[in-house]
Short mmCIF file of C-alpha atoms and ligand atoms in Angstrom, two decimals:
data_model
loop_
_atom_site.label_atom_id
_atom_site.label_comp_id
_atom_site.label_asym_id
_atom_site.label_seq_id
_atom_site.Cartn_x
_atom_site.Cartn_y
_atom_site.Cartn_z
CA MET P 20 142.04 58.40 141.54
CA PRO P 21 142.32 59.19 137.87
CA ALA P 22 141.95 62.20 135.64
CA HIS P 23 138.88 62.61 133.46
CA VAL P 24 139.00 64.81 130.38
CA ILE P 25 136.10 66.74 128.83
CA VAL P 26 136.44 67.67 125.16
CA GLY P 27 134.09 69.27 122.65
CA ALA P 28 133.23 66.80 119.87
CA GLN P 29 132.04 69.35 117.30
CA TRP P 30 132.86 73.04 116.60
CA GLY P 31 132.71 74.29 120.18
CA ASP P 32 129.65 75.54 122.09
CA GLU P 33 128.56 71.97 122.83
CA GLY P 34 127.66 72.79 126.44
CA LYS P 35 130.98 71.74 127.97
CA GLY P 36 130.70 74.28 130.81
CA ARG P 37 127.39 72.90 131.95
CA VAL P 38 128.61 69.30 131.71
CA ALA P 39 131.88 70.19 133.49
CA ASP P 40 129.73 71.69 136.23
CA TRP P 41 127.89 68.35 136.49
CA TYR P 42 131.09 66.27 136.76
CA ALA P 43 132.75 68.89 139.02
CA ALA P 44 130.41 67.76 141.80
CA GLN P 45 132.37 64.49 141.83
CA SER P 46 135.83 66.12 141.48
CA ASP P 47 138.45 67.59 143.80
CA ILE P 48 140.11 69.70 141.11
CA VAL P 49 138.82 71.14 137.83
CA ALA P 50 141.63 72.22 135.51
CA ARG P 51 141.10 74.14 132.27
CA PHE P 52 143.77 73.12 129.81
CA ALA P 53 143.59 75.27 126.65
CA GLY P 54 142.23 78.39 124.98
CA GLY P 55 141.48 81.77 126.46
CA ASP P 56 138.56 84.13 126.80
CA ASN P 57 137.41 83.16 123.30
CA ALA P 58 135.50 80.47 125.22
CA GLY P 59 132.19 81.15 126.87
CA HIS P 60 130.83 78.57 129.28
CA THR P 61 127.30 79.12 130.51
CA VAL P 62 126.28 77.42 133.74
CA ARG P 63 122.84 77.74 135.30
CA VAL P 64 122.47 77.22 139.07
CA GLY P 65 118.91 77.72 140.34
CA ASP P 66 117.77 81.05 138.91
CA ASP P 67 121.34 82.27 138.46
CA THR P 68 123.20 82.13 135.17
CA PHE P 69 127.00 82.30 135.23
CA LYS P 70 128.95 83.08 132.07
CA LEU P 71 132.54 81.96 132.47
CA HIS P 72 135.30 82.65 129.98
CA LEU P 73 138.54 81.76 131.75
CA VAL P 74 137.73 80.35 135.18
CA PRO P 75 136.88 76.62 135.15
CA SER P 76 133.25 75.66 135.70
CA GLY P 77 134.12 73.91 138.99
CA VAL P 78 134.32 77.34 140.65
CA LEU P 79 130.63 77.11 141.53
CA TYR P 80 131.34 74.25 143.99
CA PRO P 81 133.02 75.77 147.09
CA ASP P 82 135.20 72.73 147.81
CA VAL P 83 136.61 72.34 144.31
CA ILE P 84 140.08 73.69 143.51
CA CYS P 85 140.16 75.44 140.12
CA VAL P 86 143.20 75.53 137.88
CA LEU P 87 144.04 77.67 134.85
CA GLY P 88 146.55 75.49 133.05
CA GLY P 89 149.72 76.26 131.14
CA GLY P 90 148.11 75.52 127.77
CA MET P 91 145.89 78.57 128.19
CA VAL P 92 146.36 82.13 126.98
CA ILE P 93 145.17 84.55 129.64
CA ASN P 94 144.15 88.17 129.31
CA PRO P 95 144.98 89.39 132.84
CA VAL P 96 142.49 92.25 132.74
CA LYS P 97 139.64 89.95 131.68
CA LEU P 98 140.58 87.36 134.28
CA VAL P 99 140.55 89.91 137.09
CA GLU P 100 137.15 91.20 135.87
CA GLU P 101 135.80 87.66 135.86
CA LEU P 102 137.18 86.83 139.30
CA LYS P 103 135.85 90.04 140.82
CA GLY P 104 132.47 89.44 139.19
CA LEU P 105 132.34 86.00 140.81
CA ALA P 106 133.41 87.45 144.18
CA ASP P 107 130.56 90.00 143.92
CA ARG P 108 128.19 87.05 143.64
CA GLY P 109 129.54 85.43 146.79
CA ILE P 110 131.94 82.94 145.20
CA ASP P 111 135.26 82.31 146.98
CA ILE P 112 138.03 83.41 144.61
CA SER P 113 140.93 83.20 147.05
CA PRO P 114 144.33 81.90 145.89
CA ASP P 115 143.69 78.91 148.19
CA ARG P 116 141.28 77.54 145.63
CA ILE P 117 142.18 79.24 142.35
CA LYS P 118 145.57 78.42 140.86
CA ILE P 119 147.25 79.84 137.76
CA ALA P 120 150.03 77.88 136.08
CA MET P 121 153.27 79.73 135.61
CA ASN P 122 153.70 78.58 132.00
CA ALA P 123 150.44 79.95 130.58
CA HIS P 124 150.81 82.82 128.11
CA ILE P 125 149.56 86.35 128.52
CA ILE P 126 147.30 88.14 126.04
CA THR P 127 148.17 91.82 125.71
CA PRO P 128 146.43 94.77 124.03
CA ALA P 129 148.93 94.34 121.17
CA HIS P 130 147.71 90.78 120.58
CA ILE P 131 144.12 92.02 120.42
CA ALA P 132 145.11 94.79 117.99
CA LEU P 133 146.99 92.28 115.83
CA ASP P 134 144.02 89.87 115.81
CA GLY P 135 141.73 92.67 114.57
CA ALA P 136 144.27 93.92 112.00
CA ARG P 137 144.90 90.41 110.57
CA GLU P 138 141.19 89.71 110.28
CA ALA P 139 140.61 93.08 108.56
CA GLN P 140 143.41 92.36 106.09
CA ARG P 141 141.97 88.92 105.27
CA GLY P 142 138.78 90.65 104.12
CA GLU P 143 136.36 88.09 102.66
CA LYS P 144 138.72 85.30 103.68
CA ALA P 145 138.49 86.27 107.38
CA ILE P 146 138.38 83.34 109.83
CA GLY P 147 135.78 85.08 111.96
CA THR P 148 137.89 84.98 115.12
CA THR P 149 136.55 86.21 118.42
CA LYS P 150 139.11 89.07 118.22
CA ARG P 151 140.31 88.29 121.74
CA GLY P 152 143.99 88.14 120.67
CA ILE P 153 144.10 84.33 120.83
CA GLY P 154 145.96 83.64 117.56
CA PRO P 155 148.65 86.32 118.06
CA ALA P 156 149.30 85.22 121.67
CA TYR P 157 149.82 81.59 120.59
CA THR P 158 151.91 82.83 117.63
CA ASP P 159 154.26 84.59 120.07
CA LYS P 160 154.33 81.45 122.23
CA VAL P 161 155.61 79.21 119.44
CA ALA P 162 157.91 81.97 118.13
CA ARG P 163 159.42 81.94 121.65
CA VAL P 164 158.84 85.63 122.21
CA GLY P 165 155.69 85.34 124.37
CA LEU P 166 155.02 86.69 127.84
CA ARG P 167 154.37 83.96 130.40
CA THR P 168 152.30 84.15 133.55
CA GLY P 169 155.39 83.25 135.60
CA MET P 170 156.75 86.70 134.68
CA LEU P 171 154.12 88.25 136.96
CA ALA P 172 156.31 87.22 139.90
CA ASP P 173 158.52 90.28 139.26
CA LEU P 174 156.15 93.11 138.45
CA GLU P 175 158.77 95.73 137.47
CA ASP P 176 160.46 93.30 135.13
CA PHE P 177 157.06 92.31 133.74
CA ALA P 178 156.22 95.97 132.99
CA ASN P 179 159.50 96.34 131.08
CA ARG P 180 158.83 93.19 129.11
CA VAL P 181 155.35 94.43 128.19
CA LYS P 182 156.87 97.68 126.90
CA ALA P 183 159.45 95.82 124.80
CA HIS P 184 156.74 93.45 123.50
CA THR P 185 154.56 96.43 122.53
CA VAL P 186 157.42 98.10 120.65
CA TYR P 187 158.04 94.82 118.77
CA SER P 188 154.32 94.29 118.04
CA ASN P 189 153.96 97.89 116.86
CA ARG P 190 156.42 97.16 114.07
CA CYS P 191 154.11 94.41 112.79
CA LEU P 192 150.98 96.49 113.30
CA GLU P 193 152.37 99.40 111.29
CA ALA P 194 154.46 97.67 108.63
CA LEU P 195 152.26 94.67 107.84
CA TYR P 196 148.79 96.01 108.48
CA GLY P 197 149.07 99.82 108.36
CA ALA P 198 147.43 99.87 111.80
CA GLU P 199 147.88 102.40 114.59
CA PRO P 200 150.70 101.61 117.04
CA LEU P 201 150.00 101.29 120.78
CA ASP P 202 151.66 103.39 123.47
CA PRO P 203 154.10 101.04 125.28
CA ASP P 204 153.90 102.89 128.61
CA GLU P 205 150.10 103.03 128.58
CA THR P 206 149.96 99.33 127.68
CA ALA P 207 152.24 98.40 130.57
CA THR P 208 150.18 100.56 132.94
CA SER P 209 146.93 98.97 131.72
CA LEU P 210 148.21 95.51 132.71
CA TYR P 211 150.03 96.43 135.94
CA ALA P 212 147.09 96.40 138.39
CA ALA P 213 145.79 93.10 137.00
CA ALA P 214 149.27 91.58 137.17
CA GLU P 215 149.60 92.64 140.81
CA PHE P 216 146.19 91.12 141.61
CA LEU P 217 147.02 87.81 139.94
CA LYS P 218 150.55 87.33 141.32
CA PRO P 219 149.43 85.45 144.47
CA TYR P 220 147.61 82.89 142.31
CA LEU P 221 150.75 81.60 140.58
CA THR P 222 151.32 77.90 141.25
CA ASP P 223 153.48 75.06 140.01
CA VAL P 224 150.43 73.40 138.46
CA PRO P 225 152.06 70.24 137.01
CA LEU P 226 153.56 69.45 140.43
CA MET P 227 150.31 70.23 142.22
CA LEU P 228 148.33 67.96 139.87
CA TYR P 229 150.91 65.18 140.11
CA GLU P 230 150.74 65.21 143.89
CA ALA P 231 146.94 65.37 143.85
CA LEU P 232 146.71 62.38 141.50
CA GLN P 233 149.23 60.43 143.60
CA GLU P 234 147.11 61.13 146.68
CA GLY P 235 144.06 59.73 144.90
CA GLN P 236 142.24 62.97 144.20
CA GLN P 237 139.85 63.23 141.25
CA VAL P 238 140.99 65.70 138.58
CA LEU P 239 138.60 66.89 135.88
CA CYS P 240 140.39 68.38 132.87
CA GLU P 241 138.10 70.89 131.19
CA GLY P 242 138.63 71.71 127.53
CA ALA P 243 137.40 74.69 125.58
CA GLN P 244 136.32 74.98 121.92
CA GLY P 245 135.90 71.70 120.00
CA THR P 246 137.60 69.00 117.95
CA LEU P 247 137.09 70.66 114.55
CA LEU P 248 138.63 73.89 115.89
CA ASP P 249 141.85 72.06 116.87
CA ILE P 250 144.99 73.69 115.43
CA ASP P 251 146.29 70.29 114.21
CA HIS P 252 143.19 68.14 113.78
CA GLY P 253 140.55 70.73 112.97
CA ASN P 254 139.28 72.33 109.82
CA TYR P 255 142.42 74.44 109.18
CA PRO P 256 142.67 77.40 108.71
CA PHE P 257 139.17 77.93 110.19
CA VAL P 258 140.37 76.82 113.60
CA THR P 259 141.51 78.30 116.87
CA SER P 260 145.21 78.28 117.76
CA SER P 261 145.16 75.73 120.60
CA THR P 262 144.59 72.01 121.12
CA PRO P 263 141.03 71.35 122.32
CA THR P 264 141.43 67.56 121.83
CA VAL P 265 142.74 65.14 124.46
CA GLY P 266 146.43 65.83 123.77
CA GLY P 267 145.87 69.40 124.93
CA ALA P 268 145.00 68.13 128.41
CA ILE P 269 148.33 66.34 128.65
CA THR P 270 150.54 69.14 127.34
CA GLY P 271 148.40 71.95 128.70
CA LEU P 272 148.41 70.66 132.26
CA GLY P 273 151.62 68.64 132.34
CA ILE P 274 150.06 65.34 133.39
CA GLY P 275 151.03 61.91 132.07
CA PRO P 276 148.60 60.08 129.75
CA ARG P 277 148.47 57.07 132.07
CA HIS P 278 146.52 59.17 134.59
CA ILE P 279 143.63 59.60 132.15
CA GLU P 280 140.86 57.07 132.66
CA ARG P 281 137.89 58.64 130.89
CA VAL P 282 137.68 60.96 127.90
CA ILE P 283 134.19 62.43 127.77
CA GLY P 284 133.12 63.93 124.45
CA ILE P 285 130.39 66.54 124.52
CA ALA P 286 128.09 66.78 121.51
CA LYS P 287 125.05 68.90 120.99
CA ALA P 288 122.00 66.99 119.64
CA TYR P 289 122.42 69.04 116.46
CA SER P 290 125.38 71.01 115.06
CA THR P 291 126.45 74.64 115.35
CA ARG P 292 129.43 76.60 114.15
CA VAL P 293 130.53 80.21 114.72
CA GLY P 294 132.83 82.02 112.35
CA ALA P 295 133.73 81.10 108.78
CA GLY P 296 134.52 77.70 107.24
CA PRO P 297 132.71 74.74 105.70
CA PHE P 298 129.78 73.22 107.59
CA PRO P 299 128.25 70.31 105.62
CA THR P 300 124.97 70.00 107.56
CA GLU P 301 124.28 73.74 107.85
CA LEU P 302 120.60 74.69 107.51
CA LEU P 303 120.07 78.05 105.88
CA ASP P 304 116.28 77.83 106.14
CA GLU P 305 113.62 78.23 108.80
CA GLN P 306 114.67 74.92 110.39
CA GLY P 307 118.09 76.46 111.10
CA ASP P 308 116.38 79.56 112.50
CA ARG P 309 114.30 77.36 114.72
CA LEU P 310 117.36 75.56 116.13
CA ARG P 311 119.04 78.94 116.75
CA GLY P 312 116.15 80.48 118.71
CA THR P 313 115.53 84.19 118.89
CA GLY P 314 118.19 85.10 121.42
CA ALA P 315 115.54 85.69 124.09
CA ASN P 316 116.93 82.84 126.23
CA PRO P 317 120.52 82.54 127.46
CA TRP P 318 120.66 79.06 125.91
CA ASP P 319 119.66 80.21 122.40
CA GLU P 320 122.38 79.85 119.77
CA PHE P 321 124.11 83.19 120.09
CA GLY P 322 127.78 83.33 121.15
CA THR P 323 128.41 83.68 124.89
CA THR P 324 131.56 85.66 124.14
CA THR P 325 130.73 87.68 121.04
CA GLY P 326 126.90 87.53 120.85
CA ARG P 327 127.20 86.44 117.20
CA PRO P 328 124.34 84.24 115.89
CA ARG P 329 125.63 80.68 115.51
CA ARG P 330 125.23 78.80 112.25
CA CYS P 331 122.95 75.80 112.93
CA GLY P 332 122.43 72.44 111.23
CA TRP P 333 121.57 68.77 111.68
CA LEU P 334 123.69 66.37 113.69
CA ASP P 335 126.77 65.12 111.84
CA THR P 336 127.97 61.72 113.04
CA VAL P 337 130.89 61.77 110.58
CA VAL P 338 132.25 64.59 112.74
CA LEU P 339 131.45 62.74 115.97
CA ARG P 340 133.19 59.56 114.79
CA TYR P 341 136.23 61.69 113.97
CA ALA P 342 136.17 63.27 117.45
CA ALA P 343 135.85 59.80 119.00
CA ARG P 344 138.88 58.62 117.03
CA ILE P 345 141.13 61.66 117.60
CA SER P 346 140.55 61.86 121.36
CA GLY P 347 139.83 58.18 122.09
CA LEU P 348 136.45 59.04 123.58
CA THR P 349 135.26 56.57 126.19
CA GLU P 350 131.76 58.07 126.29
CA LEU P 351 129.56 60.80 124.90
CA VAL P 352 127.27 63.35 126.50
CA VAL P 353 124.45 64.65 124.29
CA THR P 354 123.25 68.14 125.22
CA LYS P 355 120.15 70.15 124.31
CA LEU P 356 118.04 67.21 123.15
CA ASP P 357 114.99 69.26 124.19
CA ILE P 358 115.64 71.75 121.36
CA LEU P 359 114.69 69.05 118.83
CA SER P 360 111.17 68.65 120.26
CA GLY P 361 108.48 69.67 117.79
CA PHE P 362 110.15 68.72 114.50
CA ASP P 363 108.07 66.29 112.39
CA THR P 364 111.23 64.62 111.14
CA ILE P 365 114.88 64.99 112.09
CA LYS P 366 117.93 64.29 109.96
CA ILE P 367 121.28 62.77 110.89
CA ALA P 368 124.24 62.87 108.50
CA ASP P 369 126.04 59.55 108.65
CA ALA P 370 128.17 59.86 105.48
CA TYR P 371 129.11 62.40 102.83
CA THR P 372 129.08 62.39 99.07
CA PHE P 373 132.52 63.54 97.98
CA ARG P 374 133.37 63.77 94.27
CA GLY P 375 130.69 61.21 93.42
CA LYS P 376 131.67 58.70 96.10
CA THR P 377 130.19 57.93 99.52
CA ILE P 378 132.66 58.47 102.36
CA ARG P 379 132.06 57.70 106.05
CA GLU P 380 135.09 59.57 107.43
CA LEU P 381 136.16 63.20 107.12
CA PRO P 382 138.50 63.76 104.17
CA GLY P 383 142.13 63.38 105.29
CA ASP P 384 142.67 66.92 104.05
CA GLN P 385 139.92 68.84 105.79
CA GLY P 386 140.44 71.63 103.29
CA LEU P 387 138.17 69.42 101.13
CA LEU P 388 135.28 69.52 103.60
CA ALA P 389 133.67 72.27 101.52
CA GLU P 390 133.21 69.69 98.74
CA CYS P 391 131.36 67.22 101.00
CA ALA P 392 127.58 67.01 100.82
CA PRO P 393 125.79 65.25 103.70
CA ASP P 394 124.00 61.91 103.18
CA TYR P 395 121.09 61.99 105.58
CA GLN P 396 119.10 59.35 107.41
CA THR P 397 115.67 60.72 108.25
CA THR P 398 114.15 59.74 111.56
CA ASP P 399 110.81 60.51 113.26
CA GLY P 400 110.59 63.58 115.44
CA TRP P 401 108.57 63.93 118.64
CA GLN P 402 106.14 66.61 119.75
CA GLU P 403 106.30 66.23 123.54
CA ASP P 404 108.09 68.74 125.78
CA ILE P 405 110.89 66.66 127.32
CA MET P 406 112.40 69.34 129.56
CA GLY P 407 111.03 67.68 132.71
CA VAL P 408 112.15 64.13 131.85
CA THR P 409 114.89 62.73 134.08
CA ASP P 410 114.43 59.03 133.34
CA TYR P 411 115.63 57.77 129.95
CA GLU P 412 112.76 55.29 129.66
CA LYS P 413 110.27 58.17 129.93
CA LEU P 414 111.62 59.91 126.83
CA PRO P 415 109.29 59.57 123.79
CA ALA P 416 110.18 56.47 121.73
CA ALA P 417 111.32 58.67 118.81
CA ALA P 418 113.73 60.59 121.08
CA GLN P 419 115.16 57.30 122.42
CA SER P 420 115.52 56.06 118.88
CA TYR P 421 117.38 59.27 117.91
CA VAL P 422 119.81 58.82 120.82
CA GLU P 423 120.36 55.16 119.98
CA LYS P 424 120.92 55.82 116.26
CA THR P 425 123.53 58.42 117.20
CA GLU P 426 125.21 56.02 119.59
CA GLN P 427 125.34 53.27 116.97
CA ALA P 428 126.70 55.62 114.32
CA VAL P 429 129.48 56.90 116.58
CA GLY P 430 130.25 53.60 118.31
CA VAL P 431 130.64 55.25 121.73
CA PRO P 432 128.13 54.90 124.61
CA ILE P 433 126.01 57.94 125.43
CA LYS P 434 126.11 58.21 129.21
CA LEU P 435 124.41 61.54 129.88
CA ILE P 436 121.73 63.56 128.08
CA THR P 437 120.69 67.09 128.96
CA VAL P 438 117.16 68.35 128.32
CA GLY P 439 117.38 71.91 129.66
CA PRO P 440 119.83 74.36 131.18
CA ALA P 441 119.29 73.54 134.88
CA ARG P 442 121.47 71.01 136.71
CA ALA P 443 118.43 68.81 137.37
CA GLN P 444 117.52 68.62 133.66
CA THR P 445 119.97 65.79 133.14
CA ILE P 446 119.28 62.15 132.25
CA VAL P 447 121.87 59.63 133.44
CA ARG P 448 121.87 56.47 131.36
P1 IMP R 11 139.82 82.51 117.80
O1 IMP R 11 139.90 81.36 118.74
O2 IMP R 11 139.24 83.75 118.42
O3 IMP R 11 141.12 82.79 117.11
O4 IMP R 11 138.78 82.12 116.62
C1 IMP R 11 139.09 81.13 115.66
C2 IMP R 11 137.83 80.36 115.27
O5 IMP R 11 137.40 79.58 116.38
C3 IMP R 11 136.63 81.24 114.89
O6 IMP R 11 135.86 80.56 113.91
C4 IMP R 11 135.83 81.33 116.18
O7 IMP R 11 134.47 81.59 115.94
C5 IMP R 11 136.04 79.92 116.72
N1 IMP R 11 135.91 79.85 118.17
C6 IMP R 11 136.82 80.24 119.10
N2 IMP R 11 136.36 80.01 120.33
C7 IMP R 11 135.16 79.44 120.20
C8 IMP R 11 134.19 78.93 121.12
O8 IMP R 11 134.36 78.95 122.35
N3 IMP R 11 133.07 78.40 120.57
C9 IMP R 11 132.86 78.33 119.24
N4 IMP R 11 133.72 78.79 118.34
C10 IMP R 11 134.86 79.33 118.81
#
């Protein structure tokens, strides 16, 4: 059986966790391949809402094995908190079903301090990071001075490495940013208990996945963030430091590309973005406020990780075509279609005006995205509440037309549509 990959087709927060939960029901293994606790995946089961940051969404199915892949950066303290929180709610978190790759990187208090100090120094040019230490942990990884999860196998040695890493990071904190240094001993102590807890979870993940795929098991590769936050293919520098596109599944998990049969892009029925950076279809009026919601519901547009209000705007199919191209999407899932109910008209950006010309693709240098103005098609809205609809043909004609216009513009079939946060509020096409 093959591997299926889930990627975000926009700026993150597309509802990947909820969709991964849907596909997890048909999977043996769910493996998260990139990012860290900057991600927030909300999954609703019955009346329960689970907010996951590091653990893959498959954890809510007792028979699914969950993997934290080598492409991730893991804050051990946060992971232990999340695992214990799941255990308190009756979820099996034993090392028999949760596996941590030995080549993932560890986020330390020094990384978090550096993230905050760099953002403060950037001032008005801040990226708006989640301040979870993501960028500095990946920086250490590529500088070949990072701490890897495999080091947890020898706890005394790990503690010494944390101390040395803190001394090294303190030099940057003090000299470059004028920030307070951290106490190396305290830092090592703060990580020790979490390291001890996580040690039994260490696994040779690439080998495990290879054997599972050879045996015919179904592996779901779960991404975090979204295409335009990709370190290489996103809207640099307003990006995260990992690879949320399909290549991240291959390098982050150590599986060969020939195993991948489906690449499922997740797109919200409109657009959102958190943090700084250009956003051509952003709505700064009451329509944007309406898409955002008030924050009263867990599915309103406020960050799962930081609680920040998300910037909201109309759907941008230029972005979706780009995501389809970069990751070779075989299909799309459209989430939160129900949020568009009640608008008289809805807009879809299908091209941009850039320096007086119409362009249908993102500028090759995404630094120029700030100069792109959206060219909209206006389509009829619908007034009906569609949260109870489970049959595509029962959607209002205007909603069907919106889905079909999106599909035509992107050139990728839309296979699943969600119309509410519960598992049952899903339309299979
Ligand atoms: P970092 O990943 O914390 O370094 O943040 C870099 C950029 O990515 C910022 O604009 C964040 O708001 C954004 N970002 C990181 N993770 C997510 C996510 O899960 N959803 C949406 N935006 C994210």
